[in-house]
Amino acid sequence: MAQWTSAMGAAQLARLLNSQQERPAGPGTRRPPAYRALADGVRLLVLEGRVPVAARLPAERELALALSVSRTTVAAAYEALRTEGFLESRRGAGSWTAVPAGNPLPARGLEPLPPEALGSVIDLGCASLPAPEPWLTRAVQGALEELPPYAHTHGDYPAGLPALRSMIAERYTARGIPTMPEQIMVTTGAMGAIDAICHLFAGRGERIAVESPSYANILQLMREAGARLVPVAMAEGLTGWDLDRWRQVLREAAPRLAYVVADFHNPTGALADEDQRRRLVDAARSAGTVLVADETMHELWLDEELGDAGMPRQVCGFDPAGSTVITVGSASKAFWAGMRIGWVRAAPDVIRSLVAARAYADLGTPVLEQLAVNWLFSTGGWEQAVDLRRAQARENRDALVAAVRRELPGWEFEVPRGGLTLWVRAGGLSGSRLAEAGERVGVRVPSGPRFGVDGAFEGYVRLPFTVGGAVAEEAAVRLAAAARLVESGAATGGAEAPRTFVA
């Protein structure tokens, strides 16, 4: 019986391998043999999670043709992978990827580092900050005081607590976007919201247009749902979207959904202006595409001149009825990732369909957490907590920018005006190899290809503003150590590099 659970075609694997950039070898530097470079490339894809574990690899002859190398090179690479425990084979069943005993399974998204590892590894993988105390404690205490009447019910509210739905609707209305409670559904985080939207609108095989790059966990969610992702390149710098490209994709590909982050885009930090928002909504309406606007970063402006009044109008402001734009919001980025409360704003008939479908998913969102968010919104605690969050993120951003510029002067980036992430071109180095080397020297960083489709952005890494002060400085020092490992060729296929953990 075959041990593989999926298959990787030769053309697809070749595309992923060819996306891995290598810095040109300097004088006196020895390049690895072709088979070794191929084996390292496949191993890296497995460790990154971009080639699944238990995926059947193409036959040697097929991959040799796709890569324009000899079959002997592929055979030697496969043998090296078998020796290292990254490949298993059986006559008649082929060869499939594996992970050696003792190695953790690769993550397809950006899961937080286990708490027990936080003392020895600086985690730049998850763009989340600690809770803004004392507001978390106060919100939970306020929620407990409001809980008794709800405890006498069954506790299932598929559309969300009526009080919270009304409060969220009032907040949109206060921003000049008239909204009824019937246009709101409370979800288990923004991920729960987008998962529900994808299942309702984009069945298996449907096209979804996405920014390129885009948020890694959302891309993986859509892949798991069977969507066909259509990437649309961002404009240069932090200037938002390329509307000519968007119009072309919407017209020619006719995607059922389009997913965008207009406010401090993850990972680039770009902020789309009002004209771009208006034109994209018009283009989506003309194409019959449902536009999903992820606004989880909307309140995380960091430059004081922006402020609430200086921010562009929300995307749904150009479609207040919600017939074209479905808005997703969340408490997880602006407040705390552990507060798994999100929401959807859309037309009432869309909300009814989402609520009806929820009976076969999670039934509803935890009542206590909804009450905590409602307490924050109704008491003014939300605004004070978010002010604290902005100050923390701003300080972290400035510290990380200064440290990276000092330790890695060849790395290129633009400083975003808000959000939680820095999108960095890593001086010609492979982002995947930097991520692997970073694990060795005690800094966890996601590589660029996690945020792209089919191996794009190999030369990038994403750095979130989750650490500051001396920790940000140490993170940059460790990133520089990882870069030196990659430049020397020690990041793949070599001996274990020394760790530089600090207490």
Coordinates of C-alpha atoms in Angstrom, one line a residue:
M1 CA 0.0 0.0 0.0
A2 CA 1.4 3.4 -1.0
Q3 CA 2.4 5.7 1.9
W4 CA 1.9 9.0 0.0
T5 CA -1.3 11.1 0.4
S6 CA -0.8 13.7 -2.3
A7 CA 1.3 14.1 -5.5
M8 CA 3.6 16.8 -6.7
G9 CA 3.9 17.2 -10.5
A10 CA 7.3 17.7 -12.2
A11 CA 6.4 21.1 -13.6
Q12 CA 5.1 22.4 -10.2
L13 CA 8.1 21.1 -8.3
A14 CA 10.5 22.6 -10.9
R15 CA 8.7 25.9 -10.6
L16 CA 9.2 25.9 -6.8
L17 CA 12.8 24.9 -7.1
N18 CA 13.6 27.5 -9.7
S19 CA 12.2 30.2 -7.4
Q20 CA 14.9 29.6 -4.9
Q21 CA 17.4 32.4 -5.5
E22 CA 21.1 31.9 -4.8
R23 CA 23.6 34.6 -4.2
P24 CA 26.4 34.5 -6.9
A25 CA 29.4 32.7 -5.6
G26 CA 32.3 34.9 -4.6
P27 CA 36.0 34.3 -5.5
G28 CA 37.2 31.1 -4.0
T29 CA 33.7 29.9 -3.1
R30 CA 33.0 26.3 -4.1
R31 CA 29.5 25.6 -5.4
P32 CA 27.9 22.4 -4.2
P33 CA 27.5 19.6 -6.8
A34 CA 24.3 19.8 -8.8
Y35 CA 22.7 16.8 -7.0
R36 CA 23.5 18.3 -3.6
A37 CA 21.9 21.7 -4.6
L38 CA 18.8 19.8 -5.8
A39 CA 18.6 17.7 -2.7
D40 CA 19.0 20.9 -0.5
G41 CA 16.3 22.6 -2.5
V42 CA 13.8 19.8 -2.0
R43 CA 14.6 19.5 1.7
L44 CA 14.1 23.2 2.1
L45 CA 10.7 23.1 0.5
V46 CA 9.7 20.2 2.8
L47 CA 10.9 22.1 5.9
E48 CA 9.0 25.2 4.8
G49 CA 5.9 23.2 4.3
R50 CA 5.6 24.3 0.6
V51 CA 5.9 20.6 -0.4
P52 CA 3.7 18.6 2.0
V53 CA 5.0 15.7 4.0
A54 CA 3.9 12.4 2.4
A55 CA 3.7 14.0 -1.1
R56 CA 4.7 11.7 -4.0
L57 CA 7.5 13.2 -6.0
P58 CA 7.7 12.9 -9.7
A59 CA 9.7 10.1 -11.3
E60 CA 13.4 10.8 -11.8
R61 CA 13.1 11.0 -15.6
E62 CA 10.1 13.5 -15.4
L63 CA 11.9 15.8 -13.0
A64 CA 15.1 15.7 -15.0
L65 CA 13.3 16.9 -18.1
A66 CA 11.5 19.6 -16.2
L67 CA 14.7 20.9 -14.7
S68 CA 16.9 20.3 -17.8
V69 CA 19.4 18.2 -15.8
S70 CA 20.6 14.7 -16.2
R71 CA 18.6 11.8 -14.7
T72 CA 21.8 10.8 -12.8
T73 CA 21.6 14.2 -11.0
V74 CA 18.0 13.6 -9.9
A75 CA 18.8 10.0 -8.9
A76 CA 21.7 11.1 -6.7
A77 CA 19.6 13.9 -5.1
Y78 CA 16.8 11.4 -4.3
E79 CA 19.4 9.0 -2.8
A80 CA 20.8 11.8 -0.6
L81 CA 17.3 12.7 0.6
R82 CA 16.6 9.1 1.4
T83 CA 19.8 8.9 3.4
E84 CA 18.9 12.0 5.4
G85 CA 15.4 10.8 6.1
F86 CA 13.5 13.3 3.9
L87 CA 12.4 10.8 1.3
E88 CA 11.0 7.3 1.4
S89 CA 10.6 4.9 -1.5
R90 CA 9.0 1.6 -2.4
R91 CA 9.3 -0.3 -5.6
G92 CA 6.1 0.1 -7.5
A93 CA 4.8 3.0 -5.3
G94 CA 7.4 5.7 -6.1
S95 CA 9.1 8.1 -3.7
W96 CA 7.4 10.4 -1.2
T97 CA 8.6 13.1 1.2
A98 CA 9.1 12.5 4.9
V99 CA 10.5 14.2 7.9
P100 CA 13.3 12.5 9.9
A101 CA 12.6 11.3 13.4
G102 CA 13.0 14.1 15.9
N103 CA 12.2 16.9 13.5
P104 CA 9.0 18.9 14.0
L105 CA 6.5 18.7 11.2
P106 CA 6.7 21.9 9.0
A107 CA 4.0 24.5 9.4
R108 CA 2.0 25.5 6.3
G109 CA 1.1 28.8 8.0
L110 CA 2.5 31.0 10.7
E111 CA 1.7 29.2 13.9
P112 CA 2.9 30.9 17.2
L113 CA 6.0 29.5 18.7
P114 CA 5.3 27.2 21.7
P115 CA 5.5 29.1 25.0
E116 CA 8.2 26.8 26.3
A117 CA 10.6 27.9 23.5
L118 CA 10.2 31.6 24.1
G119 CA 13.1 31.8 26.5
S120 CA 15.7 30.7 23.9
V121 CA 14.2 31.7 20.5
I122 CA 13.2 35.2 19.4
D123 CA 9.9 34.7 17.7
L124 CA 9.4 37.0 14.6
G125 CA 7.0 34.5 13.0
C126 CA 3.8 35.7 14.5
A127 CA 2.7 39.3 14.1
S128 CA 1.0 39.7 17.5
L129 CA 1.7 41.6 20.6
P130 CA 1.1 40.8 24.3
A131 CA -2.3 41.9 25.7
P132 CA -2.7 45.6 26.5
E133 CA -3.1 45.4 30.2
P134 CA -5.0 46.4 32.4
W135 CA -7.6 46.4 29.7
L136 CA -7.8 42.7 29.1
T137 CA -8.3 42.0 32.8
R138 CA -10.9 44.8 33.1
A139 CA -12.8 43.5 30.0
V140 CA -13.0 40.0 31.4
Q141 CA -14.1 41.2 34.8
G142 CA -16.8 43.3 33.1
A143 CA -17.9 40.4 31.0
L144 CA -18.2 38.2 34.1
E145 CA -20.6 40.7 35.6
E146 CA -22.8 40.6 32.5
L147 CA -22.7 36.8 32.1
P148 CA -25.4 35.6 34.6
P149 CA -28.5 36.3 32.3
Y150 CA -26.8 34.5 29.4
A151 CA -25.9 31.5 31.6
H152 CA -29.7 30.8 31.8
T153 CA -29.8 30.3 28.0
H154 CA -28.4 27.6 25.8
G155 CA -25.5 29.9 24.9
D156 CA -25.6 29.4 21.1
Y157 CA -25.9 32.6 19.2
P158 CA -25.0 31.8 15.6
A159 CA -25.1 35.4 14.4
G160 CA -23.5 36.7 17.6
L161 CA -24.8 38.4 20.8
P162 CA -27.5 41.0 19.8
A163 CA -25.8 43.6 22.1
L164 CA -22.4 43.1 20.3
R165 CA -24.0 43.1 16.8
S166 CA -25.7 46.4 17.7
M167 CA -22.5 47.9 19.1
I168 CA -20.4 47.0 16.0
A169 CA -23.2 48.4 13.7
E170 CA -23.2 51.6 15.7
R171 CA -19.4 51.9 15.3
Y172 CA -19.7 51.7 11.5
T173 CA -22.5 54.2 11.5
A174 CA -20.4 56.6 13.6
R175 CA -17.8 56.5 10.9
G176 CA -20.3 57.6 8.2
I177 CA -21.3 54.1 7.0
P178 CA -24.9 53.5 8.0
T179 CA -25.2 49.9 9.3
M180 CA -27.9 47.8 10.8
P181 CA -27.3 45.0 13.3
E182 CA -28.8 42.7 10.6
Q183 CA -25.7 43.4 8.5
I184 CA -23.3 42.0 11.2
M185 CA -22.3 38.5 12.1
V186 CA -19.9 37.8 15.0
T187 CA -17.3 35.1 14.2
T188 CA -14.4 33.3 15.9
G189 CA -11.7 35.7 14.7
A190 CA -11.1 37.0 11.2
M191 CA -9.9 33.6 10.1
G192 CA -13.4 32.2 11.0
A193 CA -15.0 35.0 9.1
I194 CA -13.0 34.4 5.9
D195 CA -13.4 30.7 6.1
A196 CA -17.2 31.1 6.2
I197 CA -17.2 33.5 3.3
C198 CA -15.0 31.2 1.2
H199 CA -17.3 28.2 1.8
L200 CA -20.4 30.2 0.9
F201 CA -19.1 32.0 -2.2
A202 CA -16.1 30.0 -3.6
G203 CA -16.6 26.3 -3.9
R204 CA -13.8 23.9 -4.8
G205 CA -12.2 25.0 -8.1
E206 CA -13.5 28.6 -8.0
R207 CA -11.1 31.4 -8.6
I208 CA -10.2 33.9 -5.9
A209 CA -8.1 36.9 -6.8
V210 CA -5.5 37.8 -4.1
E211 CA -2.9 40.5 -3.6
S212 CA 0.7 39.3 -4.3
P213 CA 2.1 39.0 -1.7
S214 CA -0.7 38.4 0.8
Y215 CA -1.3 37.0 4.3
A216 CA 0.1 33.5 4.4
N217 CA -2.5 32.0 6.7
I218 CA -5.4 33.2 4.5
L219 CA -3.7 31.9 1.3
Q220 CA -3.4 28.5 3.0
L221 CA -7.0 28.6 4.1
M222 CA -8.1 29.2 0.6
R223 CA -5.9 26.5 -0.8
E224 CA -7.3 24.0 1.7
A225 CA -10.8 25.0 0.6
G226 CA -9.8 24.0 -3.0
A227 CA -9.7 27.6 -4.4
R228 CA -7.7 28.5 -7.5
L229 CA -5.7 31.5 -6.4
V230 CA -5.1 34.3 -9.0
P231 CA -2.3 36.6 -7.8
V232 CA -2.4 40.3 -8.5
A233 CA 0.9 42.2 -7.9
M234 CA 1.0 45.1 -5.5
A235 CA 2.1 48.5 -6.7
E236 CA 5.7 49.6 -6.2
G237 CA 6.6 50.7 -2.7
L238 CA 3.8 51.2 -0.1
T239 CA 1.4 52.9 -2.4
G240 CA -1.3 50.2 -2.4
W241 CA -2.8 48.5 -5.5
D242 CA -2.0 48.5 -9.2
L243 CA -5.5 49.2 -10.5
D244 CA -4.7 48.5 -14.1
R245 CA -3.7 45.0 -13.1
W246 CA -6.7 44.5 -10.9
R247 CA -9.1 45.6 -13.7
Q248 CA -7.4 43.2 -16.1
V249 CA -7.6 40.2 -13.7
L250 CA -11.2 40.9 -12.8
R251 CA -12.2 41.3 -16.4
E252 CA -10.3 38.3 -17.8
A253 CA -10.2 35.8 -14.9
A254 CA -13.7 36.6 -13.6
P255 CA -12.9 35.5 -10.0
R256 CA -15.8 34.7 -7.8
L257 CA -14.1 36.4 -4.8
A258 CA -11.3 38.9 -4.4
Y259 CA -9.4 39.3 -1.1
V260 CA -7.7 42.5 -0.2
V261 CA -6.1 44.3 2.8
A262 CA -6.4 48.0 2.2
D263 CA -5.2 49.2 5.6
F264 CA -1.5 48.5 6.4
H265 CA -1.4 45.4 4.2
N266 CA 0.1 42.2 5.6
P267 CA 3.0 41.7 4.8
T268 CA 4.0 44.9 3.0
G269 CA 2.4 47.5 5.2
A270 CA 0.9 49.4 2.2
L271 CA -2.0 51.7 2.6
A272 CA -4.4 52.1 -0.3
D273 CA -5.7 55.6 -0.8
E274 CA -9.4 56.6 -1.3
D275 CA -9.3 56.8 -5.0
Q276 CA -7.8 53.2 -5.3
R277 CA -10.6 51.9 -3.0
R278 CA -13.3 53.6 -5.0
R279 CA -12.0 52.3 -8.3
L280 CA -11.5 48.8 -7.1
V281 CA -15.0 48.6 -5.7
D282 CA -16.3 49.9 -9.1
A283 CA -14.2 47.3 -11.0
A284 CA -15.4 44.5 -8.7
R285 CA -19.1 45.5 -9.1
S286 CA -18.7 45.6 -12.9
A287 CA -17.1 42.2 -13.0
G288 CA -19.6 40.6 -10.6
T289 CA -16.8 39.8 -8.1
V290 CA -17.5 39.8 -4.4
L291 CA -14.7 41.9 -2.8
V292 CA -13.6 40.8 0.7
A293 CA -12.0 43.7 2.5
D294 CA -9.9 42.5 5.5
E295 CA -9.8 45.5 7.9
T296 CA -8.1 43.9 10.9
M297 CA -5.3 46.4 10.8
H298 CA -7.6 49.5 10.2
E299 CA -7.0 51.1 13.6
L300 CA -3.3 50.4 13.8
W301 CA -2.0 53.6 12.3
L302 CA 1.3 54.6 13.8
D303 CA 2.2 57.9 12.3
E304 CA 0.5 60.7 14.2
E305 CA -0.4 62.7 11.2
L306 CA -2.7 59.9 10.0
G307 CA -4.9 59.6 13.1
D308 CA -8.5 58.4 12.8
A309 CA -9.4 61.5 10.8
G310 CA -6.5 61.1 8.4
M311 CA -7.2 57.6 7.4
P312 CA -8.8 56.8 4.0
R313 CA -12.5 55.9 4.1
Q314 CA -13.1 52.3 4.7
V315 CA -13.6 50.1 1.6
C316 CA -17.2 49.4 2.6
G317 CA -17.9 53.1 2.6
F318 CA -18.0 52.9 -1.2
D319 CA -20.6 50.1 -1.0
P320 CA -22.6 50.8 2.1
A321 CA -25.4 48.3 1.3
G322 CA -22.8 45.5 1.2
S323 CA -23.9 44.1 -2.1
T324 CA -20.3 44.0 -3.5
V325 CA -18.1 44.5 -0.5
I326 CA -17.9 42.1 2.5
T327 CA -16.0 43.6 5.3
V328 CA -14.0 41.5 7.9
G329 CA -13.0 43.0 11.2
S330 CA -11.4 41.6 14.3
A331 CA -10.2 42.3 17.9
S332 CA -7.2 40.0 17.4
K333 CA -4.7 42.5 15.8
A334 CA -5.8 45.8 17.3
F335 CA -6.3 44.4 20.8
W336 CA -5.0 40.8 21.5
A337 CA -4.6 37.7 19.4
G338 CA -6.0 35.6 22.3
M339 CA -9.3 37.5 22.0
R340 CA -10.7 35.4 19.2
I341 CA -13.6 37.8 18.2
G342 CA -14.1 38.8 14.6
W343 CA -17.1 40.0 12.6
V344 CA -18.5 40.2 9.1
R345 CA -20.3 43.2 7.7
A346 CA -22.4 42.5 4.5
A347 CA -25.9 42.8 3.1
P348 CA -28.5 41.2 5.3
D349 CA -29.2 38.4 2.9
V350 CA -25.5 37.5 2.9
I351 CA -25.5 37.5 6.7
R352 CA -28.5 35.2 6.8
S353 CA -26.8 32.8 4.4
L354 CA -23.6 32.8 6.5
V355 CA -25.5 32.3 9.7
A356 CA -27.5 29.4 8.2
A357 CA -24.3 27.7 7.0
R358 CA -22.8 28.1 10.5
A359 CA -25.0 25.4 11.9
Y360 CA -22.7 22.9 10.2
A361 CA -19.5 24.6 11.4
D362 CA -18.9 26.0 14.9
L363 CA -22.5 27.0 15.9
G364 CA -21.3 30.2 17.4
T365 CA -18.6 32.3 19.1
P366 CA -17.8 32.1 22.9
V367 CA -20.2 34.2 24.8
L368 CA -17.7 35.4 27.5
E369 CA -15.3 36.8 24.9
Q370 CA -18.2 38.6 23.1
L371 CA -19.2 40.2 26.3
A372 CA -15.6 41.3 26.9
V373 CA -15.3 43.0 23.6
N374 CA -18.8 44.6 24.0
W375 CA -17.6 45.9 27.4
L376 CA -14.5 47.5 25.7
F377 CA -16.6 49.1 23.0
S378 CA -19.3 50.4 25.4
T379 CA -17.0 51.9 28.1
G380 CA -14.3 53.6 26.0
G381 CA -11.8 50.9 27.1
W382 CA -11.3 49.9 23.4
E383 CA -9.9 53.3 22.4
Q384 CA -7.6 53.5 25.4
A385 CA -6.3 49.9 24.8
V386 CA -5.7 50.6 21.1
D387 CA -3.9 53.8 22.0
L388 CA -1.6 51.7 24.1
R389 CA -1.2 49.1 21.4
R390 CA -0.2 51.9 18.8
A391 CA 2.4 53.3 21.2
Q392 CA 3.9 49.8 21.8
A393 CA 3.9 49.0 18.0
R394 CA 5.4 52.4 17.1
E395 CA 8.2 52.0 19.6
N396 CA 8.9 48.4 18.5
R397 CA 8.9 49.5 14.8
D398 CA 11.4 52.2 15.3
A399 CA 13.7 50.0 17.3
L400 CA 13.6 47.1 14.8
V401 CA 14.1 49.5 11.8
A402 CA 17.2 51.0 13.5
A403 CA 18.6 47.6 14.5
V404 CA 18.2 46.1 11.0
R405 CA 19.7 49.1 9.3
R406 CA 22.7 48.9 11.6
E407 CA 23.3 45.1 11.4
L408 CA 22.2 44.4 7.8
P409 CA 22.8 47.6 5.8
G410 CA 22.3 45.7 2.5
W411 CA 18.7 44.8 3.3
E412 CA 16.1 47.0 1.7
F413 CA 12.7 48.1 3.0
E414 CA 10.3 51.0 3.3
V415 CA 9.0 51.9 6.7
P416 CA 5.2 51.5 6.8
R417 CA 3.0 54.1 8.4
G418 CA 1.0 51.5 10.4
G419 CA 0.3 47.9 10.9
L420 CA 2.6 45.3 12.4
T421 CA 5.0 44.1 9.7
L422 CA 8.1 45.1 7.8
W423 CA 8.6 43.6 4.3
V424 CA 12.3 43.2 3.7
R425 CA 14.3 42.4 0.5
A426 CA 17.2 40.4 2.0
G427 CA 20.1 41.6 0.0
G428 CA 19.9 38.9 -2.7
L429 CA 19.8 36.0 -0.2
S430 CA 17.2 33.3 -0.2
G431 CA 14.4 34.0 2.3
S432 CA 13.8 30.2 2.8
R433 CA 17.5 29.6 3.6
L434 CA 17.5 32.6 6.0
A435 CA 14.5 31.1 7.8
E436 CA 16.2 27.8 8.1
A437 CA 19.5 29.4 9.3
G438 CA 17.5 31.6 11.7
E439 CA 16.1 28.5 13.5
R440 CA 19.7 27.5 14.2
V441 CA 20.9 30.8 15.6
G442 CA 17.8 31.4 17.7
V443 CA 15.5 33.7 15.7
R444 CA 12.3 32.6 14.0
V445 CA 11.4 34.5 10.8
P446 CA 9.0 33.6 8.0
S447 CA 10.3 33.6 4.5
G448 CA 8.8 35.5 1.6
P449 CA 7.4 32.5 -0.3
R450 CA 4.9 31.9 2.5
F451 CA 3.2 35.1 1.4
G452 CA 3.2 34.3 -2.4
V453 CA 1.7 31.9 -4.8
D454 CA 3.9 29.2 -6.4
G455 CA 7.3 30.2 -4.9
A456 CA 7.2 33.9 -5.4
F457 CA 9.2 36.3 -3.2
E458 CA 12.1 34.0 -2.4
G459 CA 14.3 37.0 -1.8
Y460 CA 12.2 38.4 1.0
V461 CA 11.4 37.9 4.7
R462 CA 8.7 39.4 6.9
L463 CA 9.7 41.1 10.2
P464 CA 6.9 42.0 12.6
F465 CA 7.0 44.7 15.2
T466 CA 6.6 42.3 18.1
V467 CA 9.8 43.0 19.9
G468 CA 11.5 46.2 20.9
G469 CA 14.5 47.6 22.8
A470 CA 17.4 45.2 23.5
V471 CA 15.4 42.2 22.1
A472 CA 15.0 43.9 18.8
E473 CA 18.7 44.6 18.7
E474 CA 19.5 41.0 19.5
A475 CA 17.0 39.8 16.8
A476 CA 18.9 41.9 14.2
V477 CA 22.2 40.4 15.5
R478 CA 20.9 36.9 15.1
L479 CA 19.5 37.7 11.6
A480 CA 22.9 38.9 10.6
A481 CA 24.4 35.7 11.9
A482 CA 21.8 33.7 9.8
A483 CA 22.7 35.8 6.8
R484 CA 26.4 34.9 7.2
L485 CA 25.5 31.2 7.4
V486 CA 23.6 31.5 4.1
E487 CA 26.3 33.4 2.4
S488 CA 28.9 30.9 3.5
G489 CA 26.8 28.0 2.3
A490 CA 26.6 26.5 5.8
A491 CA 22.8 26.9 6.0
T492 CA 22.1 23.8 3.9
G493 CA 23.8 20.5 3.8
G494 CA 26.6 21.5 6.2
A495 CA 27.4 20.8 9.8
E496 CA 25.1 22.1 12.6
A497 CA 25.9 25.8 13.2
P498 CA 26.6 27.0 16.7
R499 CA 23.6 28.4 18.6
T500 CA 23.8 31.9 20.0
F501 CA 21.0 31.8 22.6
V502 CA 21.1 34.3 25.4
A503 CA 19.4 34.1 28.8

